[in-house]
Amino acid sequence: MNPQQAYANNSVTTASPGELTLMLYNGCIKFIRLAERAMADKNIEQKNVNIQKAQAIVRELSITLKTDTDVAKNMLALYEYLYTRLIEANVQNDPAILKEVEGFVTEFRDTWKQVIQENRRIQQVGAGGRV
């Protein structure tokens, strides 16, 4: 295993659940962008592979979501919508749909990042740290 792979594996195994969710969002954005590039290059195979990877991440986010609150139920509905839109983007070969999905996922990622930062701040204050 090369050092980069070792670092990536270690990052995943030592990440908190919140950090793992952030990694999933980042991966989804990466695969959508790769699919957009492949679509522009008329590389149907790479477009398909990357959209399927993005779909797998959205499915994982859906499966791991605890749906015990209204907010979580709304997120589940949004994930299902995004999953369907990825299928449509693939079938219709439509970069505008990919951009739409990318916008949603980016917004989710940015919000999630703020939640993680706020939780860290609260933990530091609770542990006697200063903010």
mmCIF file of N, CA and C in Angstrom:
data_model
loop_
_atom_site.group_PDB
_atom_site.id
_atom_site.type_symbol
_atom_site.label_atom_id
_atom_site.label_comp_id
_atom_site.label_asym_id
_atom_site.label_seq_id
_atom_site.Cartn_x
_atom_site.Cartn_y
_atom_site.Cartn_z
ATOM 1 N N MET A 1 0.851 -1.174 0.000
ATOM 2 C CA MET A 1 0.000 0.000 0.000
ATOM 3 C C MET A 1 0.898 1.238 0.000
ATOM 4 N N ASN A 2 0.582 2.178 -0.886
ATOM 5 C CA ASN A 2 1.403 3.384 -0.932
ATOM 6 C C ASN A 2 1.000 4.330 0.199
ATOM 7 N N PRO A 3 1.842 5.309 0.516
ATOM 8 C CA PRO A 3 1.575 6.204 1.645
ATOM 9 C C PRO A 3 0.237 6.953 1.526
ATOM 10 N N GLN A 4 -0.123 7.337 0.316
ATOM 11 C CA GLN A 4 -1.383 8.064 0.122
ATOM 12 C C GLN A 4 -2.582 7.176 0.464
ATOM 13 N N GLN A 5 -2.522 5.901 0.034
ATOM 14 C CA GLN A 5 -3.601 4.963 0.364
ATOM 15 C C GLN A 5 -3.653 4.720 1.871
ATOM 16 N N ALA A 6 -2.495 4.566 2.481
ATOM 17 C CA ALA A 6 -2.439 4.335 3.927
ATOM 18 C C ALA A 6 -3.057 5.511 4.673
ATOM 19 N N TYR A 7 -2.745 6.735 4.238
ATOM 20 C CA TYR A 7 -3.302 7.927 4.873
ATOM 21 C C TYR A 7 -4.824 7.954 4.701
ATOM 22 N N ALA A 8 -5.299 7.670 3.497
ATOM 23 C CA ALA A 8 -6.738 7.673 3.231
ATOM 24 C C ALA A 8 -7.443 6.623 4.077
ATOM 25 N N ASN A 9 -6.879 5.425 4.150
ATOM 26 C CA ASN A 9 -7.475 4.362 4.969
ATOM 27 C C ASN A 9 -7.513 4.764 6.435
ATOM 28 N N ASN A 10 -6.426 5.358 6.924
ATOM 29 C CA ASN A 10 -6.356 5.793 8.313
ATOM 30 C C ASN A 10 -7.365 6.908 8.578
ATOM 31 N N SER A 11 -7.536 7.822 7.616
ATOM 32 C CA SER A 11 -8.505 8.901 7.766
ATOM 33 C C SER A 11 -9.908 8.348 7.957
ATOM 34 N N VAL A 12 -10.243 7.328 7.197
ATOM 35 C CA VAL A 12 -11.581 6.739 7.290
ATOM 36 C C VAL A 12 -11.753 5.982 8.605
ATOM 37 N N THR A 13 -10.749 5.210 9.003
ATOM 38 C CA THR A 13 -10.898 4.386 10.205
ATOM 39 C C THR A 13 -10.862 5.210 11.491
ATOM 40 N N THR A 14 -10.274 6.407 11.461
ATOM 41 C CA THR A 14 -10.209 7.232 12.669
ATOM 42 C C THR A 14 -11.225 8.371 12.664
ATOM 43 N N ALA A 15 -12.014 8.497 11.615
ATOM 44 C CA ALA A 15 -12.981 9.589 11.507
ATOM 45 C C ALA A 15 -14.202 9.334 12.383
ATOM 46 N N SER A 16 -14.758 10.421 12.882
ATOM 47 C CA SER A 16 -16.012 10.331 13.635
ATOM 48 C C SER A 16 -17.151 10.118 12.630
ATOM 49 N N PRO A 17 -18.312 9.688 13.101
ATOM 50 C CA PRO A 17 -19.453 9.544 12.178
ATOM 51 C C PRO A 17 -19.749 10.847 11.415
ATOM 52 N N GLY A 18 -19.624 11.983 12.086
ATOM 53 C CA GLY A 18 -19.850 13.264 11.415
ATOM 54 C C GLY A 18 -18.839 13.525 10.317
ATOM 55 N N GLU A 19 -17.576 13.195 10.594
ATOM 56 C CA GLU A 19 -16.526 13.373 9.584
ATOM 57 C C GLU A 19 -16.721 12.414 8.417
ATOM 58 N N LEU A 20 -17.207 11.198 8.702
ATOM 59 C CA LEU A 20 -17.480 10.242 7.624
ATOM 60 C C LEU A 20 -18.580 10.767 6.706
ATOM 61 N N THR A 21 -19.605 11.365 7.291
ATOM 62 C CA THR A 21 -20.675 11.947 6.478
ATOM 63 C C THR A 21 -20.111 13.055 5.599
ATOM 64 N N LEU A 22 -19.245 13.868 6.153
ATOM 65 C CA LEU A 22 -18.598 14.933 5.387
ATOM 66 C C LEU A 22 -17.793 14.345 4.230
ATOM 67 N N MET A 23 -17.074 13.259 4.487
ATOM 68 C CA MET A 23 -16.310 12.575 3.428
ATOM 69 C C MET A 23 -17.244 12.058 2.331
ATOM 70 N N LEU A 24 -18.392 11.538 2.729
ATOM 71 C CA LEU A 24 -19.361 11.049 1.739
ATOM 72 C C LEU A 24 -19.854 12.196 0.858
ATOM 73 N N TYR A 25 -20.193 13.310 1.475
ATOM 74 C CA TYR A 25 -20.630 14.472 0.685
ATOM 75 C C TYR A 25 -19.532 14.908 -0.287
ATOM 76 N N ASN A 26 -18.297 14.999 0.206
ATOM 77 C CA ASN A 26 -17.181 15.405 -0.661
ATOM 78 C C ASN A 26 -16.969 14.417 -1.797
ATOM 79 N N GLY A 27 -17.078 13.128 -1.495
ATOM 80 C CA GLY A 27 -16.931 12.116 -2.541
ATOM 81 C C GLY A 27 -18.027 12.223 -3.580
ATOM 82 N N CYS A 28 -19.241 12.463 -3.136
ATOM 83 C CA CYS A 28 -20.367 12.595 -4.054
ATOM 84 C C CYS A 28 -20.137 13.769 -5.011
ATOM 85 N N ILE A 29 -19.707 14.898 -4.462
ATOM 86 C CA ILE A 29 -19.417 16.076 -5.289
ATOM 87 C C ILE A 29 -18.320 15.756 -6.292
ATOM 88 N N LYS A 30 -17.279 15.071 -5.839
ATOM 89 C CA LYS A 30 -16.171 14.701 -6.726
ATOM 90 C C LYS A 30 -16.664 13.850 -7.896
ATOM 91 N N PHE A 31 -17.480 12.841 -7.595
ATOM 92 C CA PHE A 31 -17.954 11.958 -8.662
ATOM 93 C C PHE A 31 -18.920 12.661 -9.612
ATOM 94 N N ILE A 32 -19.720 13.576 -9.085
ATOM 95 C CA ILE A 32 -20.611 14.345 -9.964
ATOM 96 C C ILE A 32 -19.778 15.202 -10.917
ATOM 97 N N ARG A 33 -18.738 15.834 -10.395
ATOM 98 C CA ARG A 33 -17.878 16.671 -11.244
ATOM 99 C C ARG A 33 -17.151 15.841 -12.291
ATOM 100 N N LEU A 34 -16.702 14.638 -11.903
ATOM 101 C CA LEU A 34 -16.060 13.748 -12.878
ATOM 102 C C LEU A 34 -17.065 13.324 -13.956
ATOM 103 N N ALA A 35 -18.303 13.094 -13.542
ATOM 104 C CA ALA A 35 -19.347 12.732 -14.506
ATOM 105 C C ALA A 35 -19.632 13.895 -15.448
ATOM 106 N N GLU A 36 -19.653 15.111 -14.914
ATOM 107 C CA GLU A 36 -19.855 16.301 -15.760
ATOM 108 C C GLU A 36 -18.751 16.409 -16.808
ATOM 109 N N ARG A 37 -17.516 16.198 -16.360
ATOM 110 C CA ARG A 37 -16.376 16.280 -17.273
ATOM 111 C C ARG A 37 -16.478 15.188 -18.341
ATOM 112 N N ALA A 38 -16.820 13.975 -17.918
ATOM 113 C CA ALA A 38 -16.953 12.864 -18.860
ATOM 114 C C ALA A 38 -18.084 13.140 -19.859
ATOM 115 N N MET A 39 -19.160 13.737 -19.374
ATOM 116 C CA MET A 39 -20.286 14.075 -20.249
ATOM 117 C C MET A 39 -19.830 15.072 -21.311
ATOM 118 N N ALA A 40 -19.077 16.084 -20.884
ATOM 119 C CA ALA A 40 -18.570 17.100 -21.812
ATOM 120 C C ALA A 40 -17.614 16.489 -22.831
ATOM 121 N N ASP A 41 -16.857 15.475 -22.386
ATOM 122 C CA ASP A 41 -15.894 14.798 -23.272
ATOM 123 C C ASP A 41 -16.539 13.683 -24.098
ATOM 124 N N LYS A 42 -17.858 13.512 -23.940
ATOM 125 C CA LYS A 42 -18.604 12.451 -24.636
ATOM 126 C C LYS A 42 -18.101 11.052 -24.278
ATOM 127 N N ASN A 43 -17.584 10.923 -23.053
ATOM 128 C CA ASN A 43 -17.103 9.633 -22.558
ATOM 129 C C ASN A 43 -18.234 8.994 -21.746
ATOM 130 N N ILE A 44 -19.072 8.257 -22.449
ATOM 131 C CA ILE A 44 -20.290 7.685 -21.855
ATOM 132 C C ILE A 44 -19.959 6.711 -20.723
ATOM 133 N N GLU A 45 -18.926 5.910 -20.901
ATOM 134 C CA GLU A 45 -18.574 4.916 -19.885
ATOM 135 C C GLU A 45 -18.185 5.588 -18.569
ATOM 136 N N GLN A 46 -17.293 6.588 -18.632
ATOM 137 C CA GLN A 46 -16.858 7.280 -17.420
ATOM 138 C C GLN A 46 -17.999 8.080 -16.794
ATOM 139 N N LYS A 47 -18.848 8.656 -17.628
ATOM 140 C CA LYS A 47 -20.024 9.368 -17.112
ATOM 141 C C LYS A 47 -20.869 8.406 -16.291
ATOM 142 N N ASN A 48 -21.149 7.253 -16.861
ATOM 143 C CA ASN A 48 -21.991 6.247 -16.210
ATOM 144 C C ASN A 48 -21.363 5.761 -14.902
ATOM 145 N N VAL A 49 -20.085 5.434 -14.931
ATOM 146 C CA VAL A 49 -19.381 4.930 -13.742
ATOM 147 C C VAL A 49 -19.438 5.964 -12.612
ATOM 148 N N ASN A 50 -19.168 7.219 -12.929
ATOM 149 C CA ASN A 50 -19.114 8.249 -11.891
ATOM 150 C C ASN A 50 -20.502 8.614 -11.363
ATOM 151 N N ILE A 51 -21.503 8.616 -12.230
ATOM 152 C CA ILE A 51 -22.867 8.857 -11.742
ATOM 153 C C ILE A 51 -23.291 7.706 -10.836
ATOM 154 N N GLN A 52 -22.938 6.485 -11.195
ATOM 155 C CA GLN A 52 -23.287 5.349 -10.338
ATOM 156 C C GLN A 52 -22.590 5.435 -8.977
ATOM 157 N N LYS A 53 -21.358 5.925 -8.953
ATOM 158 C CA LYS A 53 -20.647 6.110 -7.677
ATOM 159 C C LYS A 53 -21.348 7.178 -6.833
ATOM 160 N N ALA A 54 -21.773 8.263 -7.478
ATOM 161 C CA ALA A 54 -22.513 9.306 -6.756
ATOM 162 C C ALA A 54 -23.829 8.746 -6.220
ATOM 163 N N GLN A 55 -24.510 7.928 -7.034
ATOM 164 C CA GLN A 55 -25.755 7.294 -6.593
ATOM 165 C C GLN A 55 -25.503 6.392 -5.378
ATOM 166 N N ALA A 56 -24.423 5.645 -5.406
ATOM 167 C CA ALA A 56 -24.108 4.745 -4.287
ATOM 168 C C ALA A 56 -23.907 5.547 -2.996
ATOM 169 N N ILE A 57 -23.289 6.704 -3.107
ATOM 170 C CA ILE A 57 -23.080 7.548 -1.922
ATOM 171 C C ILE A 57 -24.412 8.090 -1.418
ATOM 172 N N VAL A 58 -25.261 8.560 -2.332
ATOM 173 C CA VAL A 58 -26.576 9.058 -1.918
ATOM 174 C C VAL A 58 -27.375 7.934 -1.259
ATOM 175 N N ARG A 59 -27.271 6.733 -1.805
ATOM 176 C CA ARG A 59 -27.964 5.581 -1.213
ATOM 177 C C ARG A 59 -27.419 5.304 0.193
ATOM 178 N N GLU A 60 -26.111 5.365 0.361
ATOM 179 C CA GLU A 60 -25.500 5.150 1.683
ATOM 180 C C GLU A 60 -25.963 6.218 2.677
ATOM 181 N N LEU A 61 -26.011 7.460 2.247
ATOM 182 C CA LEU A 61 -26.503 8.527 3.110
ATOM 183 C C LEU A 61 -27.952 8.268 3.520
ATOM 184 N N SER A 62 -28.750 7.746 2.594
ATOM 185 C CA SER A 62 -30.160 7.429 2.876
ATOM 186 C C SER A 62 -30.284 6.302 3.891
ATOM 187 N N ILE A 63 -29.502 5.261 3.680
ATOM 188 C CA ILE A 63 -29.582 4.062 4.522
ATOM 189 C C ILE A 63 -29.154 4.358 5.958
ATOM 190 N N THR A 64 -28.138 5.190 6.121
ATOM 191 C CA THR A 64 -27.589 5.445 7.454
ATOM 192 C C THR A 64 -28.317 6.561 8.195
ATOM 193 N N LEU A 65 -29.267 7.223 7.536
ATOM 194 C CA LEU A 65 -30.006 8.311 8.154
ATOM 195 C C LEU A 65 -30.978 7.777 9.200
ATOM 196 N N LYS A 66 -30.926 8.336 10.388
ATOM 197 C CA LYS A 66 -31.892 7.970 11.433
ATOM 198 C C LYS A 66 -33.132 8.831 11.205
ATOM 199 N N THR A 67 -34.241 8.198 10.858
ATOM 200 C CA THR A 67 -35.436 8.945 10.469
ATOM 201 C C THR A 67 -36.420 9.108 11.620
ATOM 202 N N ASP A 68 -35.916 9.511 12.778
ATOM 203 C CA ASP A 68 -36.776 9.669 13.954
ATOM 204 C C ASP A 68 -37.234 11.113 14.163
ATOM 205 N N THR A 69 -36.862 12.014 13.273
ATOM 206 C CA THR A 69 -37.308 13.401 13.359
ATOM 207 C C THR A 69 -37.876 13.843 12.018
ATOM 208 N N ASP A 70 -38.634 14.924 12.037
ATOM 209 C CA ASP A 70 -39.182 15.459 10.788
ATOM 210 C C ASP A 70 -38.066 15.928 9.858
ATOM 211 N N VAL A 71 -37.029 16.522 10.440
ATOM 212 C CA VAL A 71 -35.896 16.981 9.622
ATOM 213 C C VAL A 71 -35.264 15.796 8.895
ATOM 214 N N ALA A 72 -35.057 14.699 9.611
ATOM 215 C CA ALA A 72 -34.447 13.510 9.009
ATOM 216 C C ALA A 72 -35.358 12.934 7.921
ATOM 217 N N LYS A 73 -36.658 12.939 8.165
ATOM 218 C CA LYS A 73 -37.597 12.437 7.144
ATOM 219 C C LYS A 73 -37.553 13.312 5.895
ATOM 220 N N ASN A 74 -37.419 14.625 6.095
ATOM 221 C CA ASN A 74 -37.285 15.532 4.954
ATOM 222 C C ASN A 74 -35.974 15.277 4.210
ATOM 223 N N MET A 75 -34.892 15.020 4.955
ATOM 224 C CA MET A 75 -33.607 14.702 4.312
ATOM 225 C C MET A 75 -33.720 13.430 3.496
ATOM 226 N N LEU A 76 -34.405 12.432 4.033
ATOM 227 C CA LEU A 76 -34.586 11.178 3.307
ATOM 228 C C LEU A 76 -35.312 11.432 1.985
ATOM 229 N N ALA A 77 -36.345 12.254 2.019
ATOM 230 C CA ALA A 77 -37.075 12.587 0.792
ATOM 231 C C ALA A 77 -36.160 13.316 -0.193
ATOM 232 N N LEU A 78 -35.301 14.199 0.311
ATOM 233 C CA LEU A 78 -34.358 14.909 -0.565
ATOM 234 C C LEU A 78 -33.338 13.939 -1.171
ATOM 235 N N TYR A 79 -32.832 13.017 -0.357
ATOM 236 C CA TYR A 79 -31.890 12.023 -0.881
ATOM 237 C C TYR A 79 -32.546 11.185 -1.975
ATOM 238 N N GLU A 80 -33.789 10.792 -1.770
ATOM 239 C CA GLU A 80 -34.502 10.005 -2.787
ATOM 240 C C GLU A 80 -34.673 10.816 -4.068
ATOM 241 N N TYR A 81 -34.974 12.101 -3.914
ATOM 242 C CA TYR A 81 -35.097 12.990 -5.066
ATOM 243 C C TYR A 81 -33.766 13.075 -5.820
ATOM 244 N N LEU A 82 -32.669 13.272 -5.089
ATOM 245 C CA LEU A 82 -31.351 13.384 -5.721
ATOM 246 C C LEU A 82 -30.970 12.091 -6.427
ATOM 247 N N TYR A 83 -31.287 10.967 -5.810
ATOM 248 C CA TYR A 83 -30.995 9.660 -6.421
ATOM 249 C C TYR A 83 -31.725 9.549 -7.759
ATOM 250 N N THR A 84 -32.995 9.920 -7.762
ATOM 251 C CA THR A 84 -33.796 9.873 -8.995
ATOM 252 C C THR A 84 -33.244 10.834 -10.037
ATOM 253 N N ARG A 85 -32.851 12.027 -9.594
ATOM 254 C CA ARG A 85 -32.292 13.015 -10.530
ATOM 255 C C ARG A 85 -30.974 12.524 -11.139
ATOM 256 N N LEU A 86 -30.163 11.810 -10.367
ATOM 257 C CA LEU A 86 -28.927 11.255 -10.928
ATOM 258 C C LEU A 86 -29.241 10.238 -12.021
ATOM 259 N N ILE A 87 -30.255 9.422 -11.793
ATOM 260 C CA ILE A 87 -30.669 8.465 -12.827
ATOM 261 C C ILE A 87 -31.100 9.229 -14.079
ATOM 262 N N GLU A 88 -31.908 10.261 -13.894
ATOM 263 C CA GLU A 88 -32.374 11.060 -15.031
ATOM 264 C C GLU A 88 -31.210 11.723 -15.764
ATOM 265 N N ALA A 89 -30.238 12.248 -15.020
ATOM 266 C CA ALA A 89 -29.066 12.885 -15.639
ATOM 267 C C ALA A 89 -28.319 11.886 -16.503
ATOM 268 N N ASN A 90 -28.206 10.654 -15.997
ATOM 269 C CA ASN A 90 -27.492 9.613 -16.729
ATOM 270 C C ASN A 90 -28.248 9.224 -17.994
ATOM 271 N N VAL A 91 -29.544 8.958 -17.862
ATOM 272 C CA VAL A 91 -30.352 8.506 -19.002
ATOM 273 C C VAL A 91 -30.480 9.605 -20.052
ATOM 274 N N GLN A 92 -30.705 10.834 -19.587
ATOM 275 C CA GLN A 92 -30.926 11.948 -20.517
ATOM 276 C C GLN A 92 -29.632 12.628 -20.950
ATOM 277 N N ASN A 93 -28.520 12.218 -20.341
ATOM 278 C CA ASN A 93 -27.214 12.815 -20.642
ATOM 279 C C ASN A 93 -27.279 14.334 -20.469
ATOM 280 N N ASP A 94 -27.810 14.758 -19.331
ATOM 281 C CA ASP A 94 -28.110 16.166 -19.096
ATOM 282 C C ASP A 94 -27.213 16.760 -18.004
ATOM 283 N N PRO A 95 -26.247 17.607 -18.392
ATOM 284 C CA PRO A 95 -25.348 18.212 -17.396
ATOM 285 C C PRO A 95 -26.071 19.182 -16.459
ATOM 286 N N ALA A 96 -27.184 19.768 -16.888
ATOM 287 C CA ALA A 96 -27.924 20.699 -16.032
ATOM 288 C C ALA A 96 -28.469 19.979 -14.798
ATOM 289 N N ILE A 97 -28.895 18.733 -14.977
ATOM 290 C CA ILE A 97 -29.400 17.957 -13.840
ATOM 291 C C ILE A 97 -28.250 17.654 -12.876
ATOM 292 N N LEU A 98 -27.085 17.329 -13.415
ATOM 293 C CA LEU A 98 -25.924 17.090 -12.550
ATOM 294 C C LEU A 98 -25.588 18.345 -11.747
ATOM 295 N N LYS A 99 -25.653 19.510 -12.386
ATOM 296 C CA LYS A 99 -25.373 20.777 -11.692
ATOM 297 C C LYS A 99 -26.384 20.995 -10.563
ATOM 298 N N GLU A 100 -27.650 20.671 -10.825
ATOM 299 C CA GLU A 100 -28.686 20.806 -9.802
ATOM 300 C C GLU A 100 -28.358 19.932 -8.594
ATOM 301 N N VAL A 101 -28.033 18.667 -8.847
ATOM 302 C CA VAL A 101 -27.709 17.735 -7.762
ATOM 303 C C VAL A 101 -26.460 18.200 -7.029
ATOM 304 N N GLU A 102 -25.462 18.629 -7.778
ATOM 305 C CA GLU A 102 -24.222 19.118 -7.165
ATOM 306 C C GLU A 102 -24.509 20.298 -6.231
ATOM 307 N N GLY A 103 -25.413 21.177 -6.626
ATOM 308 C CA GLY A 103 -25.776 22.321 -5.791
ATOM 309 C C GLY A 103 -26.371 21.888 -4.462
ATOM 310 N N PHE A 104 -27.297 20.920 -4.513
ATOM 311 C CA PHE A 104 -27.894 20.410 -3.285
ATOM 312 C C PHE A 104 -26.841 19.767 -2.385
ATOM 313 N N VAL A 105 -26.015 18.891 -2.971
ATOM 314 C CA VAL A 105 -25.028 18.164 -2.170
ATOM 315 C C VAL A 105 -24.004 19.131 -1.573
ATOM 316 N N THR A 106 -23.625 20.138 -2.323
ATOM 317 C CA THR A 106 -22.682 21.139 -1.817
ATOM 318 C C THR A 106 -23.291 21.893 -0.639
ATOM 319 N N GLU A 107 -24.559 22.239 -0.753
ATOM 320 C CA GLU A 107 -25.242 22.928 0.342
ATOM 321 C C GLU A 107 -25.316 22.036 1.584
ATOM 322 N N PHE A 108 -25.642 20.746 1.393
ATOM 323 C CA PHE A 108 -25.687 19.802 2.518
ATOM 324 C C PHE A 108 -24.310 19.703 3.167
ATOM 325 N N ARG A 109 -23.276 19.587 2.327
ATOM 326 C CA ARG A 109 -21.912 19.455 2.836
ATOM 327 C C ARG A 109 -21.511 20.687 3.650
ATOM 328 N N ASP A 110 -21.795 21.861 3.124
ATOM 329 C CA ASP A 110 -21.407 23.095 3.811
ATOM 330 C C ASP A 110 -22.133 23.233 5.146
ATOM 331 N N THR A 111 -23.414 22.880 5.167
ATOM 332 C CA THR A 111 -24.186 22.916 6.411
ATOM 333 C C THR A 111 -23.629 21.912 7.404
ATOM 334 N N TRP A 112 -23.322 20.712 6.910
ATOM 335 C CA TRP A 112 -22.793 19.659 7.779
ATOM 336 C C TRP A 112 -21.453 20.078 8.376
ATOM 337 N N LYS A 113 -20.630 20.735 7.575
ATOM 338 C CA LYS A 113 -19.330 21.210 8.049
ATOM 339 C C LYS A 113 -19.522 22.214 9.187
ATOM 340 N N GLN A 114 -20.519 23.094 9.069
ATOM 341 C CA GLN A 114 -20.810 24.062 10.131
ATOM 342 C C GLN A 114 -21.258 23.349 11.403
ATOM 343 N N VAL A 115 -22.061 22.300 11.255
ATOM 344 C CA VAL A 115 -22.531 21.530 12.415
ATOM 345 C C VAL A 115 -21.339 20.906 13.142
ATOM 346 N N ILE A 116 -20.428 20.313 12.389
ATOM 347 C CA ILE A 116 -19.235 19.690 12.993
ATOM 348 C C ILE A 116 -18.405 20.748 13.736
ATOM 349 N N GLN A 117 -18.200 21.907 13.093
ATOM 350 C CA GLN A 117 -17.403 22.962 13.725
ATOM 351 C C GLN A 117 -18.075 23.464 15.004
ATOM 352 N N GLU A 118 -19.399 23.615 14.963
ATOM 353 C CA GLU A 118 -20.129 24.071 16.153
ATOM 354 C C GLU A 118 -20.051 23.031 17.266
ATOM 355 N N ASN A 119 -20.175 21.751 16.917
ATOM 356 C CA ASN A 119 -20.056 20.690 17.928
ATOM 357 C C ASN A 119 -18.670 20.684 18.564
ATOM 358 N N ARG A 120 -17.632 20.892 17.765
ATOM 359 C CA ARG A 120 -16.271 20.960 18.315
ATOM 360 C C ARG A 120 -16.138 22.137 19.280
ATOM 361 N N ARG A 121 -16.719 23.276 18.893
ATOM 362 C CA ARG A 121 -16.657 24.473 19.737
ATOM 363 C C ARG A 121 -17.352 24.198 21.072
ATOM 364 N N ILE A 122 -18.513 23.577 21.014
ATOM 365 C CA ILE A 122 -19.265 23.259 22.237
ATOM 366 C C ILE A 122 -18.479 22.282 23.111
ATOM 367 N N GLN A 123 -17.857 21.281 22.490
ATOM 368 C CA GLN A 123 -17.062 20.307 23.255
ATOM 369 C C GLN A 123 -15.871 20.986 23.926
ATOM 370 N N GLN A 124 -15.227 21.919 23.217
ATOM 371 C CA GLN A 124 -14.094 22.636 23.800
ATOM 372 C C GLN A 124 -14.525 23.475 24.996
ATOM 373 N N VAL A 125 -15.653 24.148 24.868
ATOM 374 C CA VAL A 125 -16.180 24.949 25.981
ATOM 375 C C VAL A 125 -16.537 24.028 27.151
ATOM 376 N N GLY A 126 -17.173 22.897 26.843
ATOM 377 C CA GLY A 126 -17.546 21.931 27.881
ATOM 378 C C GLY A 126 -16.350 21.335 28.569
ATOM 379 N N ALA A 127 -15.226 21.259 27.871
ATOM 380 C CA ALA A 127 -14.007 20.685 28.449
ATOM 381 C C ALA A 127 -13.153 21.765 29.118
ATOM 382 N N GLY A 128 -13.726 22.965 29.245
ATOM 383 C CA GLY A 128 -12.994 24.026 29.931
ATOM 384 C C GLY A 128 -12.146 24.869 28.989
ATOM 385 N N GLY A 129 -12.254 24.608 27.687
ATOM 386 C CA GLY A 129 -11.489 25.400 26.726
ATOM 387 C C GLY A 129 -12.133 26.741 26.478
ATOM 388 N N ARG A 130 -11.412 27.611 25.833
ATOM 389 C CA ARG A 130 -11.946 28.931 25.525
ATOM 390 C C ARG A 130 -12.246 29.024 24.047
ATOM 391 N N VAL A 131 -13.231 29.830 23.753
ATOM 392 C CA VAL A 131 -13.592 30.056 22.344
ATOM 393 C C VAL A 131 -13.430 31.515 22.033
#
